[in-house]
């Protein structure tokens, strides 16, 4: 009897151990490179984000975008650089590896179809990761990655993702105005440890580009070049950790977006590469740009019309054309820009430092700008407001202009290139710049001696501390007239 009891106990214990082992085995499973079966996909090509033909993946069950919740970054500018996707893949991530969908990654094979297939699958799974793995070079052509998708989607590039090699290799049926477009997405992250390569050299050498024709001229003719990465009509975006380089035109553009966090990017192209803005923002609200290094041939960061609540911190620019608000008001348009902060930044070896540029004849306003704690190193036009911006010599003065007001410059120090005055306030004849505040501005010649004193035209404000060099031309108080107020009012 005792032997039977012992045998029964042993059997029970063995079964318990087997069940426990099985449960561990089940809990340890995860999704890696899983292909999901998809139904027939209907293409929903957007009418406005595309100029020219591009390949576009679409989710199988599109649903309208809902407004983000009140606690989302669309209502509060992200201020914590740790916000966003994790740096490493977790065993529990649902990963869609593009090589499992046919991507070769040898730098010459067209891997577009594999990326489209992986996107379609990942788009339908919550918190999915589309992975372009390390040690591979993937070439894809102009593509729209379209939503809506399930929340938490991550597009991770750990290898190299690159464009075709110059305009001659660009497919004729593809748009030559944009390469990667992310459209109608919410709660999406674009990240990785890899490189986005634009192969821009042959685009920069087109004879229609500035000073690329014979004897430094510019020739007429087709001159469209693709923006490398464009986010359009999307919200709650995170872009982090990537190296983005050698774009044919703008490196990265945000248009019609709300709630954007950009952190720890490296953006680079040669100093003389034309129109290669680092980050361009327009029609976009609530943006944080942090801890990034940008060197290029045009504006380091440019902010276009209908943009507000933008915070830029810990950014190093140069060589570049500096951080620019504008250009605004072209073709007599209304431009509204408000609540922009740039702080703890470095600008070096650049044509401009912090710049506001508007065209004659525009309307609207630029208001609530703060430039705080910025180090300049060998910069022309360290502080500049240019309300006579023009790309030719044929522009004429107009009776209307974008109203520039409530601009603060604090703790801006360093050295300037003596070929230009370090401070230049050229405000419109008919609409003065008002409420300019200068505090702890100290700018010394990088080499040589000061050639021109600071320049002011129709600029009003206050010096809270003595400025180096002295800016005696800034007028106290307010002008007698501002003009028709309705022309310079922007709706919030």
XYZ file of C-alpha atoms in Angstrom:
492
model
C 0.000 0.000 0.000
C 2.812 2.384 0.908
C 4.549 1.696 -2.458
C 1.303 2.543 -4.329
C 1.001 5.865 -2.440
C 4.624 6.766 -3.206
C 4.087 5.935 -6.872
C 0.925 8.059 -6.967
C 2.691 11.050 -5.378
C 5.580 10.733 -7.816
C 3.147 10.703 -10.757
C 1.352 13.826 -9.493
C 4.632 15.725 -8.994
C 5.853 14.736 -12.465
C 2.617 15.996 -14.085
C 2.851 19.296 -12.195
C 6.429 19.833 -13.392
C 5.443 19.058 -16.981
C 2.577 21.549 -16.861
C 4.832 24.243 -15.367
C 7.470 23.678 -18.058
C 4.814 23.921 -20.781
C 3.479 27.204 -19.376
C 6.976 28.712 -19.357
C 7.439 27.631 -22.932
C 4.186 29.304 -23.999
C 4.935 32.555 -22.129
C 8.376 32.752 -23.711
C 7.092 32.841 -27.266
C 7.240 36.103 -29.227
C 6.748 37.451 -32.720
C 9.877 37.822 -34.801
C 9.663 38.374 -38.573
C 6.102 37.125 -38.619
C 4.232 37.408 -41.908
C 0.527 38.015 -41.451
C -2.033 37.033 -44.026
C -3.592 40.097 -45.604
C -6.784 40.553 -47.496
C -6.987 42.353 -50.813
C -5.615 45.861 -50.390
C -7.293 48.845 -51.976
C -5.034 51.779 -52.761
C -6.212 55.136 -51.406
C -3.853 57.639 -53.011
C -4.058 61.086 -51.368
C -4.761 63.935 -53.722
C -2.677 66.580 -52.014
C 0.482 65.000 -50.589
C 1.693 63.704 -53.938
C 2.992 65.446 -57.011
C 3.774 62.764 -59.537
C 3.344 59.035 -59.321
C 4.586 57.082 -56.338
C 4.068 53.625 -54.928
C 1.751 53.602 -51.935
C 0.908 50.838 -49.464
C -2.451 51.168 -47.719
C -4.012 49.358 -44.743
C -6.831 46.977 -45.556
C -9.372 48.639 -43.257
C -8.798 52.406 -43.210
C -10.623 54.370 -40.546
C -10.866 58.131 -40.049
C -8.258 59.731 -37.844
C -9.635 60.745 -34.481
C -8.332 63.823 -32.649
C -5.592 63.018 -30.133
C -6.498 62.952 -26.428
C -5.887 66.000 -24.285
C -2.816 64.447 -22.664
C -1.067 63.763 -25.954
C 1.957 65.690 -27.254
C -0.312 67.468 -29.753
C -1.560 69.682 -26.943
C 1.645 69.901 -24.938
C 5.014 70.402 -26.602
C 7.151 67.397 -25.655
C 9.796 68.485 -23.181
C 11.228 65.154 -22.051
C 13.850 63.834 -24.511
C 13.303 60.336 -23.102
C 9.772 60.304 -24.521
C 9.212 57.856 -27.370
C 10.275 54.430 -28.549
C 12.783 52.225 -26.770
C 16.291 52.041 -28.268
C 16.441 48.243 -28.445
C 14.066 45.598 -29.693
C 12.340 43.591 -27.008
C 11.702 39.835 -27.393
C 8.025 40.698 -27.061
C 8.028 43.106 -30.034
C 6.056 42.052 -33.085
C 8.746 42.535 -35.721
C 8.215 42.608 -39.475
C 11.707 42.214 -40.944
C 11.775 43.443 -44.556
C 14.188 40.642 -45.509
C 11.424 38.158 -44.684
C 9.326 39.892 -47.327
C 11.936 39.616 -50.048
C 14.255 42.580 -49.453
C 17.802 41.790 -50.595
C 19.698 44.726 -49.086
C 22.668 44.639 -51.464
C 22.525 48.347 -52.337
C 21.493 47.822 -55.965
C 18.363 45.626 -55.968
C 15.082 47.549 -55.837
C 13.601 46.561 -52.460
C 10.512 48.797 -52.702
C 7.976 45.971 -52.992
C 9.353 44.240 -49.906
C 9.050 47.424 -47.837
C 5.502 47.941 -49.081
C 4.535 44.368 -48.164
C 6.109 44.643 -44.704
C 4.371 47.989 -44.140
C 0.955 46.575 -45.067
C 1.402 43.755 -42.574
C 2.840 45.880 -39.744
C 0.219 48.583 -40.203
C -2.505 46.173 -39.078
C -0.816 45.115 -35.820
C -0.696 47.253 -32.691
C 2.832 48.270 -31.565
C 4.416 46.552 -34.563
C 8.009 47.159 -35.666
C 8.943 47.335 -39.335
C 12.658 46.502 -39.325
C 15.349 47.257 -41.892
C 18.129 45.239 -40.216
C 21.757 46.224 -39.727
C 24.576 45.312 -42.113
C 22.313 45.695 -45.164
C 21.861 48.542 -47.662
C 18.307 48.827 -48.973
C 17.491 50.853 -52.075
C 13.862 51.844 -52.556
C 12.111 54.268 -54.891
C 9.605 57.043 -54.105
C 6.934 55.587 -51.792
C 4.033 56.747 -49.629
C 3.688 54.851 -46.353
C 0.037 55.551 -45.689
C -2.244 55.134 -42.707
C -4.324 55.004 -40.676
C -2.481 52.201 -38.905
C -2.863 50.546 -35.526
C -1.252 52.686 -32.787
C 2.363 52.344 -31.731
C 3.802 51.533 -35.151
C 7.600 51.815 -35.330
C 9.631 52.120 -38.540
C 13.137 51.088 -37.487
C 16.168 51.478 -39.758
C 19.286 49.818 -38.343
C 20.955 49.359 -41.717
C 21.187 51.827 -44.607
C 18.085 52.978 -46.476
C 18.887 54.911 -49.641
C 17.414 56.562 -52.726
C 18.245 55.637 -56.318
C 21.596 57.002 -57.501
C 20.771 60.467 -58.865
C 18.186 61.841 -61.334
C 19.209 59.550 -64.195
C 18.349 56.475 -62.094
C 15.104 57.930 -60.763
C 12.136 55.985 -62.213
C 10.298 58.175 -64.736
C 6.919 57.157 -63.316
C 7.868 58.254 -59.784
C 7.500 61.686 -58.220
C 10.755 63.621 -58.317
C 9.558 65.982 -55.590
C 9.586 63.567 -52.662
C 11.034 60.201 -51.693
C 9.630 58.819 -48.419
C 6.201 60.134 -47.412
C 4.467 59.185 -44.160
C 0.791 60.098 -44.534
C -2.228 60.080 -42.209
C -0.485 58.410 -39.283
C -0.986 58.756 -35.545
C 1.311 57.570 -32.740
C 4.151 56.460 -35.027
C 7.922 56.357 -34.418
C 10.678 56.610 -37.029
C 13.925 55.509 -35.414
C 16.960 53.249 -35.518
C 20.739 53.170 -35.382
C 21.153 53.295 -39.162
C 21.531 55.820 -41.966
C 19.107 57.391 -44.423
C 21.177 58.181 -47.519
C 19.915 60.651 -50.140
C 22.611 60.345 -52.831
C 22.151 64.048 -53.525
C 25.396 64.855 -55.331
C 24.061 64.594 -58.892
C 20.929 66.549 -57.982
C 23.019 69.413 -56.570
C 24.978 69.655 -59.802
C 21.956 70.247 -62.028
C 22.638 73.442 -64.042
C 19.363 74.960 -62.808
C 20.643 74.965 -59.229
C 22.063 78.220 -57.844
C 25.460 78.995 -59.428
C 25.777 75.579 -61.089
C 25.670 76.748 -64.709
C 28.608 77.994 -66.857
C 30.692 80.665 -65.161
C 28.624 80.422 -61.993
C 25.310 81.167 -63.708
C 21.943 79.524 -63.135
C 20.225 78.038 -66.168
C 16.466 77.628 -66.717
C 14.859 74.219 -67.050
C 13.373 71.432 -64.925
C 14.800 71.673 -61.470
C 12.557 69.580 -59.227
C 14.495 67.633 -56.633
C 13.006 65.322 -54.009
C 12.566 66.136 -50.360
C 13.965 63.056 -48.674
C 11.498 62.478 -45.801
C 8.066 64.079 -45.527
C 5.469 63.665 -42.786
C 2.068 64.885 -43.955
C -1.235 65.213 -42.068
C 0.000 63.101 -39.154
C 0.045 63.441 -35.370
C 1.944 62.275 -32.287
C 5.164 61.471 -34.125
C 8.596 60.579 -32.771
C 11.743 60.756 -34.926
C 14.857 59.664 -33.047
C 18.421 58.478 -33.342
C 18.892 58.328 -37.118
C 21.671 59.633 -39.320
C 20.121 61.443 -42.298
C 22.485 62.674 -44.986
C 22.993 64.033 -48.510
C 19.398 64.825 -49.369
C 18.734 66.079 -52.910
C 16.662 68.876 -51.330
C 15.122 69.240 -47.839
C 16.241 66.426 -45.539
C 13.045 66.304 -43.488
C 9.744 68.148 -43.785
C 6.658 68.256 -41.543
C 3.489 69.594 -43.162
C 0.034 69.591 -41.591
C 1.205 67.743 -38.476
C 0.532 68.127 -34.763
C 2.566 66.771 -31.866
C 6.101 66.026 -33.088
C 9.172 65.011 -31.082
C 12.573 65.039 -32.817
C 15.526 63.871 -30.732
C 19.165 62.886 -31.238
C 19.300 63.212 -35.016
C 22.412 63.723 -37.106
C 21.649 65.553 -40.359
C 24.459 66.360 -42.780
C 25.220 67.452 -46.324
C 28.056 69.594 -47.757
C 28.195 73.311 -47.071
C 27.543 74.210 -50.721
C 24.717 71.744 -51.373
C 21.765 73.928 -52.487
C 18.334 73.952 -50.809
C 19.226 71.173 -48.372
C 17.338 72.483 -45.325
C 17.828 70.185 -42.347
C 14.333 70.254 -40.802
C 11.501 72.257 -42.366
C 8.217 72.844 -40.521
C 5.039 74.375 -41.925
C 1.338 74.189 -41.081
C 2.407 72.284 -37.976
C 1.826 72.764 -34.251
C 3.455 71.534 -31.037
C 6.956 70.459 -32.024
C 9.999 69.674 -29.885
C 13.454 69.428 -31.472
C 16.206 68.305 -29.093
C 19.848 67.204 -28.905
C 20.523 67.119 -32.635
C 23.460 68.074 -34.864
C 22.742 69.598 -38.272
C 25.276 70.619 -40.940
C 24.060 71.458 -44.425
C 23.938 73.923 -47.316
C 20.802 75.855 -46.347
C 18.729 76.549 -43.243
C 19.575 74.308 -40.328
C 15.929 74.532 -39.210
C 13.316 76.526 -41.127
C 9.846 77.371 -39.867
C 7.195 78.255 -42.432
C 3.683 79.711 -42.209
C 0.903 78.451 -39.927
C 3.342 77.044 -37.368
C 3.153 77.508 -33.607
C 4.335 76.149 -30.252
C 7.767 74.993 -31.349
C 10.571 74.350 -28.859
C 14.160 73.894 -30.051
C 16.821 73.006 -27.489
C 20.279 71.477 -27.417
C 20.754 71.790 -31.178
C 24.099 72.395 -32.908
C 23.970 74.012 -36.358
C 26.745 74.584 -38.850
C 27.870 75.021 -41.379
C 24.415 76.164 -42.471
C 22.241 79.223 -43.046
C 21.210 79.208 -39.393
C 17.790 78.865 -37.751
C 15.215 80.719 -39.836
C 11.645 81.838 -39.354
C 10.481 82.055 -42.951
C 10.525 82.992 -45.588
C 6.979 84.288 -45.022
C 4.443 86.285 -47.012
C 5.531 85.322 -50.530
C 3.076 86.189 -53.340
C 1.077 88.450 -50.992
C 0.132 85.516 -48.772
C -0.827 85.620 -45.110
C 1.687 84.052 -42.724
C 1.092 83.307 -39.059
C 3.904 82.075 -36.795
C 3.796 82.218 -32.997
C 5.328 80.881 -29.781
C 8.750 79.726 -30.960
C 11.562 79.090 -28.455
C 15.211 78.412 -29.311
C 17.503 77.867 -26.334
C 20.816 76.273 -25.371
C 21.928 76.113 -28.998
C 25.232 76.414 -30.850
C 25.558 77.971 -34.317
C 28.958 77.900 -36.009
C 30.484 78.753 -39.398
C 27.117 79.828 -40.780
C 25.800 82.560 -43.082
C 23.154 83.498 -40.523
C 22.501 82.910 -36.861
C 18.855 83.381 -35.849
C 16.892 84.932 -38.693
C 13.386 86.179 -39.475
C 12.811 86.653 -43.215
C 9.646 87.962 -44.852
C 8.677 89.144 -48.327
C 7.265 92.560 -49.095
C 3.518 92.511 -49.698
C 2.607 89.758 -47.251
C 0.296 89.938 -44.241
C -0.174 88.205 -40.910
C 2.255 88.216 -38.019
C 5.311 86.691 -36.379
C 4.925 86.958 -32.630
C 6.149 85.461 -29.366
C 9.677 84.407 -30.348
C 12.371 83.738 -27.743
C 16.043 83.185 -28.586
C 17.794 82.348 -25.317
C 21.338 81.193 -24.516
C 22.802 80.747 -27.976
C 26.519 80.499 -28.672
C 27.738 81.922 -31.996
C 31.041 80.917 -33.552
C 32.200 82.710 -36.725
C 28.670 83.554 -37.894
C 27.597 86.245 -40.367
C 24.389 88.078 -39.485
C 24.173 86.608 -35.995
C 20.834 88.318 -35.300
C 18.821 89.376 -38.324
C 15.307 90.489 -39.236
C 14.996 90.902 -43.001
C 11.615 92.139 -44.211
C 12.945 92.747 -47.721
C 13.728 89.126 -48.515
C 13.973 88.553 -52.273
C 15.644 85.965 -54.492
C 16.243 88.431 -57.329
C 16.936 92.135 -57.668
C 13.500 92.760 -59.142
C 11.430 92.894 -55.957
C 9.783 96.212 -55.116
C 8.600 97.683 -51.857
C 4.956 97.079 -50.963
C 2.552 98.834 -48.623
C 1.800 95.684 -46.619
C 4.081 93.336 -44.695
C 4.083 90.591 -42.090
C 3.972 92.239 -38.653
C 6.973 91.222 -36.512
C 6.533 91.796 -32.781
C 7.386 90.479 -29.301
C 10.831 89.099 -30.123
C 13.307 88.395 -27.310
C 17.081 87.913 -27.666
C 18.761 86.912 -24.387
C 22.239 85.648 -23.531
C 23.479 85.460 -27.118
C 27.265 85.458 -27.138
C 30.207 84.500 -29.294
C 31.966 85.652 -32.450
C 30.841 86.937 -35.823
C 32.230 87.153 -39.337
C 33.109 90.826 -39.869
C 31.922 90.823 -43.494
C 28.442 91.635 -42.137
C 27.130 93.542 -39.155
C 26.347 91.106 -36.330
C 22.909 92.654 -35.710
C 20.620 93.685 -38.580
C 16.994 94.789 -38.107
C 15.574 95.746 -41.526
C 11.866 96.173 -40.839
C 9.189 97.217 -43.307
C 8.731 100.884 -44.171
C 5.012 100.761 -43.439
C 4.802 98.285 -40.553
C 7.476 98.550 -37.867
C 8.921 95.712 -35.817
C 7.879 96.251 -32.188
C 8.659 94.958 -28.702
C 12.154 93.704 -29.498
C 13.994 92.880 -26.257
C 17.803 92.692 -26.087
C 19.535 91.326 -22.987
C 23.105 90.060 -22.465
C 23.992 90.124 -26.145
C 27.795 90.071 -26.538
C 29.227 89.482 -30.006
C 32.878 90.008 -30.870
C 34.759 89.777 -34.185
C 36.003 86.284 -35.018
C 38.934 87.776 -36.911
C 39.806 91.378 -37.732
C 37.791 94.408 -36.694
C 34.163 95.466 -36.926
C 33.393 96.917 -40.354
C 29.714 97.869 -39.978
C 27.810 98.894 -36.875
C 24.525 97.184 -36.055
C 21.789 98.294 -38.435
C 18.185 99.178 -37.634
C 15.340 100.385 -39.806
C 11.908 101.062 -38.287
C 12.691 98.757 -35.342
C 11.366 99.444 -31.820
C 12.308 97.799 -28.562
C 14.342 97.906 -25.389
C 17.882 97.065 -24.270
C 17.730 95.573 -20.794
C 21.543 95.437 -20.633
C 24.306 97.033 -22.646
C 24.852 95.253 -25.941
C 28.216 94.467 -27.513
C 28.488 95.981 -30.039
C 26.199 98.842 -28.960
C 22.870 98.951 -30.812
C 21.983 102.609 -30.486
C 19.702 102.464 -33.522
C 16.929 100.499 -31.763
C 14.118 102.996 -31.077
C 12.320 103.232 -27.735
C 8.589 102.900 -27.282
C 6.075 102.229 -30.055
C 5.516 103.797 -33.467
C 2.586 106.159 -33.891
C 0.838 103.942 -36.401
C 0.780 100.249 -37.101
C -1.669 100.395 -40.018
C -4.874 98.455 -40.431
C -4.768 96.021 -37.530
C -6.969 93.430 -39.222
C -4.297 92.781 -41.865
C -1.826 91.725 -39.218
C -4.100 89.616 -37.019
C -3.864 85.836 -37.091
C -6.669 83.642 -35.788
C -5.589 81.170 -33.110
